[in-house]
């Protein structure tokens, strides 16, 4: 584990107990400039995780609770006429934060969903012909209720694709939940690193070496998903780029300056599962499409 | 070398790609070569399916056919076929089932797997085609279909290849396979057929075992080959070439059939183990007959035949001097015959033959009965009687025609006194009946007359050479052949049917496209003879290539043969071919990786896997090291850790020195092998 990131993850593990793998993936996602989608039942710690991430990385944080009547302007902000200055001034919405928690994103109407997704993709907001840059780093954590719950508009495939990773938290095990109940302290988290440090780390990740063998492994994975005919939604080129970015961040977290196939395997399920699975299908999460894909492709050059 | 494509292919892509369409075309061509064995509704189904395929290919955005629909149709069709199977027999049912299954497979093709399955089935179906037809024409059709199928396989795996390139590539591969196929054909032992064709095809053309002259308005003619005879002695003249096929001895006033009494006698003889063995003497013609499949047991020979046994079939001589096989002739069959042409046919029991051949129907044809009675009174003895009838035929201006009027009632009366026109069967039937009425034993013989001289020693006999004549028992000479057709139309016997029918123009009138009709145009005749010759060579050398010929060829090359020597030759040749192919293919299989470094690592992994019964599956190198550490001893783990480290260093780290990495891995592998051995 990289000495720089280890304390952050240790602190995160103290907050979200017993979810070490998910914590690491969430950090990895933040480090690789990606947006994170957390899908789970209410009360599983989605909000806690995103809040803890924002605080630990010293980022400013806003939370948008998505409802079916939320309008794009509520989120992006609006031009409001200033009577004193006799002109329109822009009042930025909650989206102008470094970490945005889009809570229960699938309860909002598709119009609002796409406004958020557009901002995520463009890193900017256009309103009445004016372009407003979003802050750097810009990190969206969206949470999503399982699709079978009432009052949800499922995100279409094209928009799911915008999230680098999707993770699920799941119920904690007996020990973890007991521990959580025992030290139920409300001691607030303190920021451990600065935005500058985060940016430096992201710069280091850019320089991680990726050998041809790893690139070809990723290519074999995606092309297998396209050619085998077993996957309804084969992986797109955007997906292969996402896998590469996340693998590099993972390698950095493992304190290596090169990527090995294990890095790809560690991030693969989080990066690929929501892209492979069609949202209309029954979301039987016990069967992981990405695992079957990993089991079919040999990481060593064929 | 073809590089497989990595282009993604969705279900709709595969449905609309050219491959299924090519396969559909090959399929329909196959079905049309098998129209006789395939049920007509299955043919219609096949045509419909190919049309559907065509619409998928030529028009975009067709909705796919649902799997459920295809399955339902398939079940219904299978039930229908099951119903028909009761009358079809096992083999034909299976062929029909295969044709049907291919049709349904063609309806829905969504994956590559479907295409490869369809390819294999169609290849098998092509093989089934050879059950029914093995001629040169069909062989070339089937070879072309195979070529098309192989090309379609290329369009799956290398869609970027041009069509011409694909054809060239498959053609070259087929040619490369040719020498191997020829060698195996020459050397591998010829096994007897595994099953007998349970079908009867007698209705099609040629002879049948009943003859009803009055019902035939127009004799159907066919230019199909009946058999070929290859003479090793001089050729008989045209008017000597009476090829006997069947002797019909039962007459009911209309129809000639084989006599039930005769059947019974034959059966009794067979139970006693007695066969007809005349004493042969005099000069003879020696010839080999290659008979086309007739699905009947009768064979063809000139009188008096002495057939010699064939290795696969028993060839016997019946008491009516006819030659027959012990099983129906379902594929081209050859047998050798010596025909003693100067012998009399007087070696059977006269009492039996007379009893059988004096049978007359109890009523009908009253005018003939009256006329014969008058004639008998006027004449003196059998020869005189026959002369009197001949005179009658000639004086009354009887004519030979292939288009007689139907004579449903009292056909002999009608023919002799009203119509006075007919073809061989009418004359033969009337004469035989008249002879019987005059108390002279007589019978109808059917077979072929004439034939075309192909080359110096070969006579080809076609279905249109079919003929019927009469045999009468004259006390001093035994059975004597009398051909009333020759009295009326000498041309028919001396020059063949075509000459005789020149004026009427009815020669092969049914088959306007037959090349035989164009005999008068020199070029066409040349072409026809050339093709017939080619077909003859094919059936002689390829289809007729049997155990005996194989032994002869091998004997010429290897000297005297024993069974052991034969099997050694066969096995060593197969081994040689396998070795050569192995030398060609193995390097490709061994060199499975373009990455030598990964190959080295993989070898070490295989060593460890074998020693500790673990599998790497799709684990990465570090995870696998962890796995090894769990189950292996420390020394081996330490060495394997070094290997893993070296591999990761060369493969994944920046600016690796690949060559040195391979060297290092090779050294470490030797170390690993030693360590593993020591700790065993």
mmCIF file of C-alpha atoms in Angstrom, chain B residues 380-665:
data_model
loop_
_atom_site.group_PDB
_atom_site.id
_atom_site.type_symbol
_atom_site.label_atom_id
_atom_site.label_comp_id
_atom_site.label_asym_id
_atom_site.label_seq_id
_atom_site.Cartn_x
_atom_site.Cartn_y
_atom_site.Cartn_z
ATOM 1 C CA UNK B 380 -48.307 -78.787 -90.953
ATOM 2 C CA UNK B 381 -46.205 -78.673 -87.824
ATOM 3 C CA UNK B 382 -44.805 -75.857 -85.734
ATOM 4 C CA UNK B 383 -42.311 -74.414 -88.260
ATOM 5 C CA UNK B 384 -44.973 -74.198 -90.907
ATOM 6 C CA UNK B 385 -47.319 -72.542 -88.435
ATOM 7 C CA UNK B 386 -44.726 -69.920 -87.542
ATOM 8 C CA UNK B 387 -44.106 -69.236 -91.229
ATOM 9 C CA UNK B 388 -47.834 -68.810 -91.745
ATOM 10 C CA UNK B 389 -48.009 -66.193 -88.998
ATOM 11 C CA UNK B 390 -44.989 -64.399 -90.427
ATOM 12 C CA UNK B 391 -46.684 -64.303 -93.791
ATOM 13 C CA UNK B 392 -49.801 -62.885 -92.166
ATOM 14 C CA UNK B 393 -47.819 -60.087 -90.493
ATOM 15 C CA UNK B 394 -46.095 -59.194 -93.731
ATOM 16 C CA UNK B 395 -49.133 -59.429 -95.991
ATOM 17 C CA UNK B 396 -51.381 -57.419 -93.723
ATOM 18 C CA UNK B 397 -48.998 -54.477 -93.719
ATOM 19 C CA UNK B 398 -48.422 -54.349 -90.008
ATOM 20 C CA UNK B 399 -46.416 -51.329 -88.998
ATOM 21 C CA UNK B 400 -44.022 -50.544 -86.193
ATOM 22 C CA UNK B 401 -44.875 -47.480 -84.134
ATOM 23 C CA UNK B 402 -44.008 -46.091 -80.761
ATOM 24 C CA UNK B 403 -47.411 -44.423 -80.557
ATOM 25 C CA UNK B 404 -49.973 -47.199 -80.706
ATOM 26 C CA UNK B 405 -53.642 -46.758 -79.832
ATOM 27 C CA UNK B 406 -54.595 -48.088 -76.411
ATOM 28 C CA UNK B 407 -56.217 -51.491 -76.575
ATOM 29 C CA UNK B 408 -57.921 -52.106 -73.268
ATOM 30 C CA UNK B 409 -60.295 -54.933 -74.308
ATOM 31 C CA UNK B 410 -59.175 -58.142 -75.995
ATOM 32 C CA UNK B 411 -55.822 -56.580 -76.832
ATOM 33 C CA UNK B 412 -54.572 -59.401 -79.042
ATOM 34 C CA UNK B 413 -57.715 -59.370 -81.224
ATOM 35 C CA UNK B 414 -57.595 -55.632 -81.419
ATOM 36 C CA UNK B 415 -53.941 -55.636 -82.392
ATOM 37 C CA UNK B 416 -54.039 -58.461 -84.916
ATOM 38 C CA UNK B 417 -57.235 -57.518 -86.743
ATOM 39 C CA UNK B 418 -57.962 -53.834 -86.204
ATOM 40 C CA UNK B 419 -55.005 -51.666 -85.303
ATOM 41 C CA UNK B 420 -52.197 -53.679 -86.862
ATOM 42 C CA UNK B 421 -49.674 -51.221 -85.464
ATOM 43 C CA UNK B 422 -47.605 -51.409 -82.301
ATOM 44 C CA UNK B 423 -44.155 -51.887 -80.899
ATOM 45 C CA UNK B 424 -42.143 -54.891 -79.893
ATOM 46 C CA UNK B 425 -44.290 -55.931 -76.956
ATOM 47 C CA UNK B 426 -47.482 -56.012 -79.021
ATOM 48 C CA UNK B 427 -45.892 -58.250 -81.631
ATOM 49 C CA UNK B 428 -44.209 -60.498 -79.101
ATOM 50 C CA UNK B 429 -47.306 -60.814 -76.966
ATOM 51 C CA UNK B 430 -49.556 -61.624 -79.927
ATOM 52 C CA UNK B 431 -47.132 -64.164 -81.344
ATOM 53 C CA UNK B 432 -46.503 -65.918 -78.039
ATOM 54 C CA UNK B 433 -50.234 -66.141 -77.408
ATOM 55 C CA UNK B 434 -50.882 -67.498 -80.882
ATOM 56 C CA UNK B 435 -48.137 -70.111 -80.474
ATOM 57 C CA UNK B 436 -49.577 -71.258 -77.181
ATOM 58 C CA UNK B 437 -53.012 -71.562 -78.774
ATOM 59 C CA UNK B 438 -51.409 -73.786 -81.398
ATOM 60 C CA UNK B 439 -50.037 -75.969 -78.612
ATOM 61 C CA UNK B 440 -46.470 -74.804 -79.099
ATOM 62 C CA UNK B 441 -44.815 -73.828 -75.781
ATOM 63 C CA UNK B 442 -43.925 -70.142 -76.033
ATOM 64 C CA UNK B 443 -42.944 -67.322 -73.714
ATOM 65 C CA UNK B 444 -42.151 -63.640 -73.697
ATOM 66 C CA UNK B 445 -38.585 -62.497 -73.081
ATOM 67 C CA UNK B 446 -37.835 -58.918 -72.185
ATOM 68 C CA UNK B 447 -34.465 -57.272 -72.160
ATOM 69 C CA UNK B 448 -32.446 -55.010 -74.393
ATOM 70 C CA UNK B 449 -31.639 -55.322 -78.030
ATOM 71 C CA UNK B 450 -28.673 -53.713 -79.687
ATOM 72 C CA UNK B 451 -26.694 -51.034 -77.937
ATOM 73 C CA UNK B 452 -24.208 -48.524 -79.124
ATOM 74 C CA UNK B 453 -20.589 -49.379 -79.778
ATOM 75 C CA UNK B 454 -18.659 -46.997 -77.614
ATOM 76 C CA UNK B 455 -15.133 -47.917 -78.500
ATOM 77 C CA UNK B 456 -13.522 -51.037 -79.889
ATOM 78 C CA UNK B 457 -14.556 -53.254 -77.031
ATOM 79 C CA UNK B 458 -17.342 -51.440 -75.225
ATOM 80 C CA UNK B 459 -21.071 -51.537 -75.933
ATOM 81 C CA UNK B 460 -23.328 -49.119 -74.091
ATOM 82 C CA UNK B 461 -26.943 -50.116 -73.782
ATOM 83 C CA UNK B 462 -29.493 -47.434 -72.964
ATOM 84 C CA UNK B 463 -32.996 -47.672 -71.637
ATOM 85 C CA UNK B 464 -34.441 -46.904 -75.051
ATOM 86 C CA UNK B 465 -32.895 -50.153 -76.281
ATOM 87 C CA UNK B 466 -35.459 -52.059 -74.223
ATOM 88 C CA UNK B 467 -37.046 -54.796 -76.270
ATOM 89 C CA UNK B 468 -39.292 -57.874 -76.062
ATOM 90 C CA UNK B 469 -39.224 -61.018 -78.142
ATOM 91 C CA UNK B 470 -40.595 -64.556 -78.132
ATOM 92 C CA UNK B 471 -39.122 -67.930 -77.417
ATOM 93 C CA UNK B 472 -40.800 -71.073 -78.677
ATOM 94 C CA UNK B 473 -39.950 -74.640 -77.807
ATOM 95 C CA UNK B 474 -39.393 -76.632 -80.953
ATOM 96 C CA UNK B 475 -38.931 -80.264 -80.171
ATOM 97 C CA UNK B 476 -35.705 -80.794 -82.059
ATOM 98 C CA UNK B 477 -34.000 -77.497 -81.158
ATOM 99 C CA UNK B 478 -35.128 -76.556 -77.670
ATOM 100 C CA UNK B 479 -36.013 -72.907 -77.060
ATOM 101 C CA UNK B 480 -35.771 -70.884 -80.280
ATOM 102 C CA UNK B 481 -35.764 -67.124 -80.343
ATOM 103 C CA UNK B 482 -38.384 -65.615 -82.656
ATOM 104 C CA UNK B 483 -38.491 -61.862 -82.978
ATOM 105 C CA UNK B 484 -41.683 -60.797 -84.754
ATOM 106 C CA UNK B 485 -40.542 -57.192 -84.642
ATOM 107 C CA UNK B 486 -37.735 -58.145 -86.995
ATOM 108 C CA UNK B 487 -40.269 -59.368 -89.564
ATOM 109 C CA UNK B 488 -42.143 -56.131 -89.525
ATOM 110 C CA UNK B 489 -39.363 -53.669 -88.951
ATOM 111 C CA UNK B 490 -36.001 -55.199 -89.852
ATOM 112 C CA UNK B 491 -34.354 -51.813 -89.327
ATOM 113 C CA UNK B 492 -35.128 -51.978 -85.607
ATOM 114 C CA UNK B 493 -32.978 -55.065 -85.248
ATOM 115 C CA UNK B 494 -30.267 -54.318 -87.759
ATOM 116 C CA UNK B 495 -29.685 -50.636 -87.062
ATOM 117 C CA UNK B 496 -31.463 -49.862 -83.811
ATOM 118 C CA UNK B 497 -34.516 -47.987 -82.712
ATOM 119 C CA UNK B 498 -33.454 -44.624 -84.007
ATOM 120 C CA UNK B 499 -33.250 -45.795 -87.628
ATOM 121 C CA UNK B 500 -36.558 -47.576 -87.351
ATOM 122 C CA UNK B 501 -38.299 -44.484 -86.033
ATOM 123 C CA UNK B 502 -36.815 -42.047 -88.496
ATOM 124 C CA UNK B 503 -40.070 -41.515 -90.405
ATOM 125 C CA UNK B 504 -42.331 -41.369 -87.398
ATOM 126 C CA UNK B 505 -39.997 -38.989 -85.597
ATOM 127 C CA UNK B 506 -40.936 -40.387 -82.257
ATOM 128 C CA UNK B 507 -37.451 -41.443 -81.148
ATOM 129 C CA UNK B 508 -36.956 -40.009 -77.649
ATOM 130 C CA UNK B 509 -39.880 -37.658 -78.235
ATOM 131 C CA UNK B 510 -40.358 -37.458 -74.467
ATOM 132 C CA UNK B 511 -36.953 -36.080 -73.750
ATOM 133 C CA UNK B 512 -36.346 -33.163 -76.078
ATOM 134 C CA UNK B 513 -33.113 -32.213 -74.355
ATOM 135 C CA UNK B 514 -31.489 -35.588 -74.571
ATOM 136 C CA UNK B 515 -28.153 -35.449 -76.327
ATOM 137 C CA UNK B 516 -28.978 -38.781 -77.922
ATOM 138 C CA UNK B 517 -31.610 -37.043 -80.070
ATOM 139 C CA UNK B 518 -28.932 -34.916 -81.636
ATOM 140 C CA UNK B 519 -26.964 -37.867 -82.944
ATOM 141 C CA UNK B 520 -27.275 -36.574 -86.484
ATOM 142 C CA UNK B 521 -25.289 -33.446 -85.771
ATOM 143 C CA UNK B 522 -21.706 -34.639 -85.891
ATOM 144 C CA UNK B 523 -20.335 -32.268 -83.288
ATOM 145 C CA UNK B 524 -23.026 -33.137 -80.788
ATOM 146 C CA UNK B 525 -22.611 -36.809 -81.396
ATOM 147 C CA UNK B 526 -18.892 -36.462 -80.805
ATOM 148 C CA UNK B 527 -19.583 -34.579 -77.593
ATOM 149 C CA UNK B 528 -22.095 -37.152 -76.466
ATOM 150 C CA UNK B 529 -19.780 -40.049 -77.204
ATOM 151 C CA UNK B 530 -16.944 -38.260 -75.448
ATOM 152 C CA UNK B 531 -19.042 -37.672 -72.371
ATOM 153 C CA UNK B 532 -20.335 -41.243 -72.382
ATOM 154 C CA UNK B 533 -16.761 -42.431 -72.602
ATOM 155 C CA UNK B 534 -15.723 -40.215 -69.704
ATOM 156 C CA UNK B 535 -18.615 -41.519 -67.658
ATOM 157 C CA UNK B 536 -17.598 -45.050 -68.558
ATOM 158 C CA UNK B 537 -14.022 -44.454 -67.428
ATOM 159 C CA UNK B 538 -15.313 -42.940 -64.194
ATOM 160 C CA UNK B 539 -17.562 -45.859 -63.393
ATOM 161 C CA UNK B 540 -14.881 -48.338 -64.357
ATOM 162 C CA UNK B 541 -11.939 -46.845 -62.490
ATOM 163 C CA UNK B 542 -13.494 -44.985 -59.578
ATOM 164 C CA UNK B 543 -16.896 -46.465 -58.792
ATOM 165 C CA UNK B 544 -15.905 -49.947 -59.868
ATOM 166 C CA UNK B 545 -12.662 -49.852 -57.945
ATOM 167 C CA UNK B 546 -13.092 -52.871 -55.715
ATOM 168 C CA UNK B 547 -10.949 -55.091 -53.565
ATOM 169 C CA UNK B 548 -9.791 -57.112 -56.537
ATOM 170 C CA UNK B 549 -8.566 -54.135 -58.541
ATOM 171 C CA UNK B 550 -6.964 -52.694 -55.472
ATOM 172 C CA UNK B 551 -5.057 -55.901 -54.924
ATOM 173 C CA UNK B 552 -3.986 -55.956 -58.567
ATOM 174 C CA UNK B 553 -2.595 -52.444 -58.377
ATOM 175 C CA UNK B 554 -0.797 -53.077 -55.098
ATOM 176 C CA UNK B 555 0.591 -56.321 -56.486
ATOM 177 C CA UNK B 556 2.035 -54.457 -59.447
ATOM 178 C CA UNK B 557 3.822 -52.065 -57.121
ATOM 179 C CA UNK B 558 4.787 -54.204 -54.153
ATOM 180 C CA UNK B 559 4.922 -57.697 -55.592
ATOM 181 C CA UNK B 560 3.163 -60.722 -54.120
ATOM 182 C CA UNK B 561 0.830 -59.818 -51.279
ATOM 183 C CA UNK B 562 -0.125 -61.353 -48.004
ATOM 184 C CA UNK B 563 -2.693 -60.015 -45.580
ATOM 185 C CA UNK B 564 0.066 -58.961 -43.214
ATOM 186 C CA UNK B 565 1.896 -57.139 -45.973
ATOM 187 C CA UNK B 566 -1.315 -55.420 -47.044
ATOM 188 C CA UNK B 567 -2.052 -54.134 -43.572
ATOM 189 C CA UNK B 568 1.552 -52.987 -43.154
ATOM 190 C CA UNK B 569 1.327 -51.031 -46.398
ATOM 191 C CA UNK B 570 -2.000 -49.487 -45.372
ATOM 192 C CA UNK B 571 -0.886 -48.590 -41.878
ATOM 193 C CA UNK B 572 2.488 -47.232 -42.907
ATOM 194 C CA UNK B 573 0.896 -45.032 -45.540
ATOM 195 C CA UNK B 574 -1.616 -43.656 -43.052
ATOM 196 C CA UNK B 575 1.221 -43.108 -40.592
ATOM 197 C CA UNK B 576 3.277 -41.366 -43.281
ATOM 198 C CA UNK B 577 0.416 -39.023 -44.134
ATOM 199 C CA UNK B 578 -0.209 -38.324 -40.454
ATOM 200 C CA UNK B 579 3.487 -37.630 -39.946
ATOM 201 C CA UNK B 580 3.683 -35.209 -42.872
ATOM 202 C CA UNK B 581 0.545 -33.390 -41.748
ATOM 203 C CA UNK B 582 1.884 -33.361 -38.199
ATOM 204 C CA UNK B 583 5.149 -31.831 -39.313
ATOM 205 C CA UNK B 584 3.167 -29.151 -41.072
ATOM 206 C CA UNK B 585 0.609 -28.422 -38.365
ATOM 207 C CA UNK B 586 2.485 -29.022 -35.096
ATOM 208 C CA UNK B 587 4.813 -26.009 -35.307
ATOM 209 C CA UNK B 588 1.729 -23.819 -35.724
ATOM 210 C CA UNK B 589 0.119 -25.372 -32.669
ATOM 211 C CA UNK B 590 3.239 -25.216 -30.544
ATOM 212 C CA UNK B 591 3.909 -21.639 -31.423
ATOM 213 C CA UNK B 592 0.671 -20.618 -29.792
ATOM 214 C CA UNK B 593 2.084 -17.378 -28.468
ATOM 215 C CA UNK B 594 3.660 -14.534 -30.332
ATOM 216 C CA UNK B 595 5.185 -13.562 -27.048
ATOM 217 C CA UNK B 596 8.207 -15.768 -26.208
ATOM 218 C CA UNK B 597 8.488 -14.280 -22.730
ATOM 219 C CA UNK B 598 4.966 -15.318 -21.801
ATOM 220 C CA UNK B 599 5.698 -18.722 -23.286
ATOM 221 C CA UNK B 600 8.693 -19.191 -21.006
ATOM 222 C CA UNK B 601 6.678 -18.171 -17.989
ATOM 223 C CA UNK B 602 3.864 -20.480 -19.042
ATOM 224 C CA UNK B 603 6.248 -23.438 -19.211
ATOM 225 C CA UNK B 604 7.343 -22.871 -15.629
ATOM 226 C CA UNK B 605 3.705 -22.513 -14.613
ATOM 227 C CA UNK B 606 2.933 -25.847 -16.244
ATOM 228 C CA UNK B 607 5.748 -27.474 -14.259
ATOM 229 C CA UNK B 608 4.369 -26.165 -11.006
ATOM 230 C CA UNK B 609 0.806 -27.002 -11.936
ATOM 231 C CA UNK B 610 1.773 -30.586 -12.677
ATOM 232 C CA UNK B 611 3.760 -30.972 -9.458
ATOM 233 C CA UNK B 612 1.245 -29.570 -7.004
ATOM 234 C CA UNK B 613 -2.019 -30.317 -8.774
ATOM 235 C CA UNK B 614 -3.122 -26.713 -8.893
ATOM 236 C CA UNK B 615 -4.480 -24.679 -11.776
ATOM 237 C CA UNK B 616 -3.572 -21.155 -12.683
ATOM 238 C CA UNK B 617 -6.779 -20.688 -14.706
ATOM 239 C CA UNK B 618 -6.948 -16.937 -15.239
ATOM 240 C CA UNK B 619 -4.994 -15.785 -12.225
ATOM 241 C CA UNK B 620 -2.389 -13.091 -12.766
ATOM 242 C CA UNK B 621 1.250 -13.885 -11.958
ATOM 243 C CA UNK B 622 1.277 -12.425 -8.439
ATOM 244 C CA UNK B 623 -1.994 -14.020 -7.440
ATOM 245 C CA UNK B 624 -0.731 -17.310 -8.788
ATOM 246 C CA UNK B 625 2.454 -16.996 -6.757
ATOM 247 C CA UNK B 626 0.248 -16.609 -3.692
ATOM 248 C CA UNK B 627 -1.583 -19.733 -4.754
ATOM 249 C CA UNK B 628 1.682 -21.632 -5.186
ATOM 250 C CA UNK B 629 2.905 -20.474 -1.784
ATOM 251 C CA UNK B 630 -0.242 -21.942 -0.240
ATOM 252 C CA UNK B 631 0.314 -25.400 -1.617
ATOM 253 C CA UNK B 632 4.007 -25.812 -2.483
ATOM 254 C CA UNK B 633 7.062 -26.407 -0.330
ATOM 255 C CA UNK B 634 9.251 -23.453 0.593
ATOM 256 C CA UNK B 635 12.184 -24.184 -1.726
ATOM 257 C CA UNK B 636 9.981 -24.478 -4.793
ATOM 258 C CA UNK B 637 8.021 -21.420 -3.780
ATOM 259 C CA UNK B 638 11.209 -19.439 -3.453
ATOM 260 C CA UNK B 639 12.318 -20.417 -6.949
ATOM 261 C CA UNK B 640 8.899 -19.743 -8.370
ATOM 262 C CA UNK B 641 8.872 -16.358 -6.642
ATOM 263 C CA UNK B 642 12.068 -15.548 -8.513
ATOM 264 C CA UNK B 643 10.477 -16.659 -11.758
ATOM 265 C CA UNK B 644 7.408 -14.530 -11.113
ATOM 266 C CA UNK B 645 9.560 -11.561 -10.238
ATOM 267 C CA UNK B 646 11.682 -11.967 -13.345
ATOM 268 C CA UNK B 647 8.614 -12.338 -15.502
ATOM 269 C CA UNK B 648 6.875 -9.294 -14.052
ATOM 270 C CA UNK B 649 10.046 -7.326 -14.391
ATOM 271 C CA UNK B 650 10.502 -8.151 -18.058
ATOM 272 C CA UNK B 651 6.869 -8.135 -19.052
ATOM 273 C CA UNK B 652 5.285 -5.291 -17.134
ATOM 274 C CA UNK B 653 7.958 -2.937 -15.873
ATOM 275 C CA UNK B 654 9.198 0.044 -17.882
ATOM 276 C CA UNK B 655 11.933 -0.476 -20.517
ATOM 277 C CA UNK B 656 12.438 -4.185 -19.976
ATOM 278 C CA UNK B 657 15.258 -6.038 -21.619
ATOM 279 C CA UNK B 658 13.131 -8.789 -23.110
ATOM 280 C CA UNK B 659 15.878 -10.994 -24.420
ATOM 281 C CA UNK B 660 17.689 -11.149 -21.102
ATOM 282 C CA UNK B 661 14.392 -11.784 -19.403
ATOM 283 C CA UNK B 662 13.880 -14.882 -21.546
ATOM 284 C CA UNK B 663 17.419 -16.080 -20.744
ATOM 285 C CA UNK B 664 16.847 -15.567 -17.069
ATOM 286 C CA UNK B 665 13.514 -17.330 -17.153
#
